PDB file of C-alpha atoms in Angstrom:
ATOM      1  CA  MET A   1      21.440   0.683  -0.534  1.00 59.00           C
ATOM      2  CA  ASP A   2      17.690   1.472  -0.324  1.00 69.00           C
ATOM      3  CA  ILE A   3      16.157   2.361  -3.156  1.00 72.00           C
ATOM      4  CA  SER A   4      12.425   2.028  -1.877  1.00 74.00           C
ATOM      5  CA  HIS A   5      11.494   5.741  -2.565  1.00 79.00           C
ATOM      6  CA  ASN A   6      12.266   5.364  -6.427  1.00 84.00           C
ATOM      7  CA  ILE A   7       8.660   3.623  -6.856  1.00 87.00           C
ATOM      8  CA  LEU A   8       7.303   7.078  -5.947  1.00 92.00           C
ATOM      9  CA  LYS A   9      10.045   9.177  -7.172  1.00 91.00           C
ATOM     10  CA  TRP A  10       8.879   9.390 -10.528  1.00 92.00           C
ATOM     11  CA  TYR A  11       5.428  10.552  -9.508  1.00 94.00           C
ATOM     12  CA  PRO A  12       4.380  14.417 -11.170  1.00 95.00           C
ATOM     13  CA  PHE A  13       3.025  15.386  -7.430  1.00 96.00           C
ATOM     14  CA  LYS A  14       1.123  18.884  -7.685  1.00 96.00           C
ATOM     15  CA  GLU A  15       2.979  21.559  -5.885  1.00 94.00           C
ATOM     16  CA  GLU A  16       1.354  22.346  -2.459  1.00 96.00           C
ATOM     17  CA  ALA A  17      -0.544  19.326  -2.854  1.00 97.00           C
ATOM     18  CA  SER A  18      -1.602  17.563   0.315  1.00 97.00           C
ATOM     19  CA  VAL A  19      -0.680  13.679   0.509  1.00 97.00           C
ATOM     20  CA  LEU A  20      -1.982  10.636   3.084  1.00 96.00           C
ATOM     21  CA  GLU A  21       0.386   7.827   3.118  1.00 95.00           C
ATOM     22  CA  ILE A  22      -0.315   4.537   4.476  1.00 93.00           C
ATOM     23  CA  TYR A  23       2.994   2.811   4.823  1.00 89.00           C
ATOM     24  CA  ASP A  24       4.373  -0.407   6.996  1.00 84.00           C
ATOM     25  CA  GLU A  25       7.213   0.081   8.287  1.00 81.00           C
ATOM     26  CA  ILE A  26       9.026   2.954   7.039  1.00 83.00           C
ATOM     27  CA  SER A  27       7.840   5.942   5.207  1.00 88.00           C
ATOM     28  CA  ILE A  28       8.439   6.339   1.563  1.00 88.00           C
ATOM     29  CA  MET A  29       7.478   9.643   1.060  1.00 92.00           C
ATOM     30  CA  GLU A  30       9.705  11.453   3.860  1.00 90.00           C
ATOM     31  CA  LYS A  31      12.669  10.309   1.238  1.00 89.00           C
ATOM     32  CA  LEU A  32      11.290  12.304  -1.445  1.00 90.00           C
ATOM     33  CA  ASN A  33      12.032  15.560  -2.085  1.00 84.00           C
ATOM     34  CA  LYS A  34       8.287  16.976  -3.104  1.00 91.00           C
ATOM     35  CA  ASN A  35       6.944  20.566  -2.277  1.00 93.00           C
ATOM     36  CA  VAL A  36       3.839  18.519  -0.668  1.00 95.00           C
ATOM     37  CA  LYS A  37       1.955  19.265   3.199  1.00 96.00           C
ATOM     38  CA  LEU A  38       2.665  15.232   3.852  1.00 95.00           C
ATOM     39  CA  THR A  39       0.106  12.869   6.210  1.00 94.00           C
ATOM     40  CA  THR A  40       1.720   9.161   7.361  1.00 92.00           C
ATOM     41  CA  CYS A  41      -0.523   7.258   8.828  1.00 90.00           C
ATOM     42  CA  ASP A  42       0.445   3.686  10.180  1.00 87.00           C
ATOM     43  CA  VAL A  43      -1.826   0.894   8.433  1.00 86.00           C
ATOM     44  CA  ASN A  44      -1.405  -0.923  11.569  1.00 80.00           C
ATOM     45  CA  GLN A  45      -3.475   1.462  13.920  1.00 84.00           C
ATOM     46  CA  LEU A  46      -5.546   3.183  10.992  1.00 84.00           C
ATOM     47  CA  GLN A  47      -6.796   6.199  11.313  1.00 88.00           C
ATOM     48  CA  ILE A  48      -7.770   8.071   8.711  1.00 92.00           C
ATOM     49  CA  GLN A  49      -9.704  12.211   9.295  1.00 93.00           C
ATOM     50  CA  GLY A  50      -9.910  14.612   6.446  1.00 95.00           C
ATOM     51  CA  GLU A  51      -9.390  14.985   2.861  1.00 97.00           C
ATOM     52  CA  TYR A  52      -6.269  14.444   0.413  1.00 98.00           C
ATOM     53  CA  ASP A  53      -5.090  15.083  -3.468  1.00 98.00           C
ATOM     54  CA  TYR A  54      -3.222  11.577  -2.991  1.00 98.00           C
ATOM     55  CA  ILE A  55      -3.840   8.883  -1.355  1.00 97.00           C
ATOM     56  CA  THR A  56      -0.261   5.796  -1.055  1.00 96.00           C
ATOM     57  CA  LEU A  57      -0.436   2.560  -0.198  1.00 93.00           C
ATOM     58  CA  ILE A  58       3.037   1.274  -0.812  1.00 89.00           C
ATOM     59  CA  GLY A  59       3.014  -2.129   0.071  1.00 82.00           C
ATOM     60  CA  THR A  60       0.315  -1.956   2.863  1.00 86.00           C
ATOM     61  CA  TYR A  61      -2.763  -3.004   0.118  1.00 84.00           C
ATOM     62  CA  GLU A  62      -2.204  -6.289   1.237  1.00 80.00           C
ATOM     63  CA  LYS A  63      -3.088  -5.525   4.610  1.00 82.00           C
ATOM     64  CA  ALA A  64      -6.665  -4.917   4.111  1.00 83.00           C
ATOM     65  CA  PRO A  65      -7.827  -8.779   5.403  1.00 82.00           C
ATOM     66  CA  ILE A  66      -6.207  -7.638   8.730  1.00 81.00           C
ATOM     67  CA  ILE A  67      -8.275  -3.590   9.145  1.00 81.00           C
ATOM     68  CA  MET A  68     -11.707  -4.890   7.587  1.00 78.00           C
ATOM     69  CA  LYS A  69     -11.950  -8.426   8.737  1.00 76.00           C
ATOM     70  CA  ASP A  70     -14.600  -8.860   5.601  1.00 75.00           C
ATOM     71  CA  LYS A  71     -14.993 -10.827   2.375  1.00 76.00           C
ATOM     72  CA  LYS A  72     -14.952  -7.883  -0.073  1.00 85.00           C
ATOM     73  CA  CYS A  73     -11.856  -6.302   2.770  1.00 82.00           C
ATOM     74  CA  TYR A  74      -9.690  -5.459  -0.345  1.00 84.00           C
ATOM     75  CA  SER A  75     -12.787  -3.410  -1.708  1.00 88.00           C
ATOM     76  CA  GLU A  76     -13.616  -2.064   1.091  1.00 89.00           C
ATOM     77  CA  PHE A  77     -10.382  -0.679   2.086  1.00 90.00           C
ATOM     78  CA  LEU A  78     -10.950   0.927  -0.886  1.00 92.00           C
ATOM     79  CA  LYS A  79     -14.357   2.487  -0.572  1.00 93.00           C
ATOM     80  CA  ILE A  80     -13.069   4.129   2.784  1.00 91.00           C
ATOM     81  CA  LEU A  81     -10.262   5.673   1.240  1.00 94.00           C
ATOM     82  CA  LYS A  82     -12.601   7.163  -1.672  1.00 95.00           C
ATOM     83  CA  GLN A  83     -14.052   8.957   0.910  1.00 95.00           C
ATOM     84  CA  HIS A  84     -11.295  10.711   2.223  1.00 96.00           C
ATOM     85  CA  LEU A  85      -9.740  11.517  -1.143  1.00 97.00           C
ATOM     86  CA  LYS A  86     -10.718  15.134  -2.608  1.00 97.00           C
ATOM     87  CA  PRO A  87     -12.694  15.776  -6.252  1.00 96.00           C
ATOM     88  CA  ASN A  88     -10.272  14.462  -8.662  1.00 95.00           C
ATOM     89  CA  GLY A  89      -7.711  12.827  -5.910  1.00 97.00           C
ATOM     90  CA  VAL A  90      -5.719  10.040  -6.678  1.00 97.00           C
ATOM     91  CA  ILE A  91      -4.637   6.712  -4.676  1.00 97.00           C
ATOM     92  CA  LEU A  92      -1.332   5.544  -6.303  1.00 96.00           C
ATOM     93  CA  LEU A  93      -0.952   2.001  -5.314  1.00 92.00           C
ATOM     94  CA  ALA A  94       1.441  -0.774  -5.080  1.00 86.00           C
ATOM     95  CA  ILE A  95       1.483  -4.282  -4.197  1.00 80.00           C
ATOM     96  CA  ASP A  96       3.686  -7.231  -3.830  1.00 71.00           C
ATOM     97  CA  ASN A  97       2.952  -9.079  -6.591  1.00 68.00           C
ATOM     98  CA  ARG A  98       2.490 -13.253  -5.988  1.00 64.00           C
ATOM     99  CA  LEU A  99       4.424 -13.879  -9.449  1.00 67.00           C
ATOM    100  CA  GLY A 100       6.893 -11.055  -9.055  1.00 66.00           C
ATOM    101  CA  VAL A 101      10.438 -11.992 -10.178  1.00 68.00           C
ATOM    102  CA  LYS A 102      11.729 -11.955  -6.163  1.00 66.00           C
ATOM    103  CA  TYR A 103       9.337 -14.344  -5.542  1.00 64.00           C
ATOM    104  CA  LEU A 104       9.294 -16.700  -8.612  1.00 68.00           C
ATOM    105  CA  SER A 105      13.267 -16.583  -8.115  1.00 70.00           C
ATOM    106  CA  GLY A 106      13.094 -18.057  -4.619  1.00 69.00           C
ATOM    107  CA  ALA A 107      12.703 -14.668  -2.239  1.00 69.00           C
ATOM    108  CA  LYS A 108      10.302 -15.331   0.863  1.00 65.00           C
ATOM    109  CA  ASN A 109       8.573 -12.916   1.269  1.00 63.00           C
ATOM    110  CA  LYS A 110       7.632 -11.527   5.127  1.00 65.00           C
ATOM    111  CA  ASN A 111       4.524 -13.061   5.414  1.00 63.00           C
ATOM    112  CA  TYR A 112       4.739 -16.326   4.333  1.00 61.00           C
ATOM    113  CA  SER A 113       7.100 -19.497   6.611  1.00 57.00           C
ATOM    114  CA  TYR A 114       8.933 -20.878   3.618  1.00 55.00           C
ATOM    115  CA  ILE A 115       9.912 -19.954   0.101  1.00 59.00           C
ATOM    116  CA  PHE A 116       6.953 -19.873  -2.867  1.00 54.00           C
ATOM    117  CA  GLU A 117       4.147 -20.622  -0.233  1.00 55.00           C
ATOM    118  CA  GLY A 118       2.910 -16.509  -1.674  1.00 51.00           C
ATOM    119  CA  ILE A 119       2.718 -18.015  -5.100  1.00 55.00           C
ATOM    120  CA  GLU A 120       0.683 -20.782  -4.644  1.00 57.00           C
ATOM    121  CA  SER A 121      -2.769 -18.549  -4.767  1.00 57.00           C
ATOM    122  CA  LYS A 122      -3.437 -19.773  -1.226  1.00 61.00           C
ATOM    123  CA  VAL A 123      -5.669 -16.899  -0.593  1.00 61.00           C
ATOM    124  CA  ARG A 124      -5.370 -16.744   3.921  1.00 63.00           C
ATOM    125  CA  ASN A 125      -8.474 -14.867   5.492  1.00 69.00           C
ATOM    126  CA  GLY A 126      -7.652 -12.702   7.813  1.00 67.00           C
ATOM    127  CA  GLN A 127      -3.414 -12.177   7.228  1.00 66.00           C
ATOM    128  CA  PRO A 128      -2.119 -10.152   4.266  1.00 66.00           C
ATOM    129  CA  ASN A 129      -1.967 -11.689   0.444  1.00 63.00           C
ATOM    130  CA  LEU A 130       0.027 -11.357  -2.170  1.00 59.00           C
ATOM    131  CA  LEU A 131      -2.197 -10.589  -5.161  1.00 60.00           C
ATOM    132  CA  LEU A 132      -1.766 -11.414  -8.824  1.00 51.00           C
ATOM    133  CA  LYS A 133      -4.754  -8.858 -10.581  1.00 47.00           C
TER     134      LYS A 133
END
């Protein structure tokens, strides 16, 4: 059973709001029955145009080192996204937390080669990372 859409199901999106969803493998917003104007963008082919009421990053923010190739890639990525927000726009962000229960229980993240590797605090340049804060 796929319940990934529950991460945004609770959020009170404004009616007819413009939403940019930056997704990785599957769109979560397309599964929701929200009355919004949805634009989707694959994080691996990132090209953003226009301004939006909401930008969602669900499981894609950790790919900032691949997209930005900069030491300050996480903050730079957010700065770029902010340029595409309307006044009072909102960025909704959910990341894989390296201290999340599933990883502490031994689940292997798709970006790491062995279990518990992601919780060891290693920041890998130019690769997705599990974040703590």
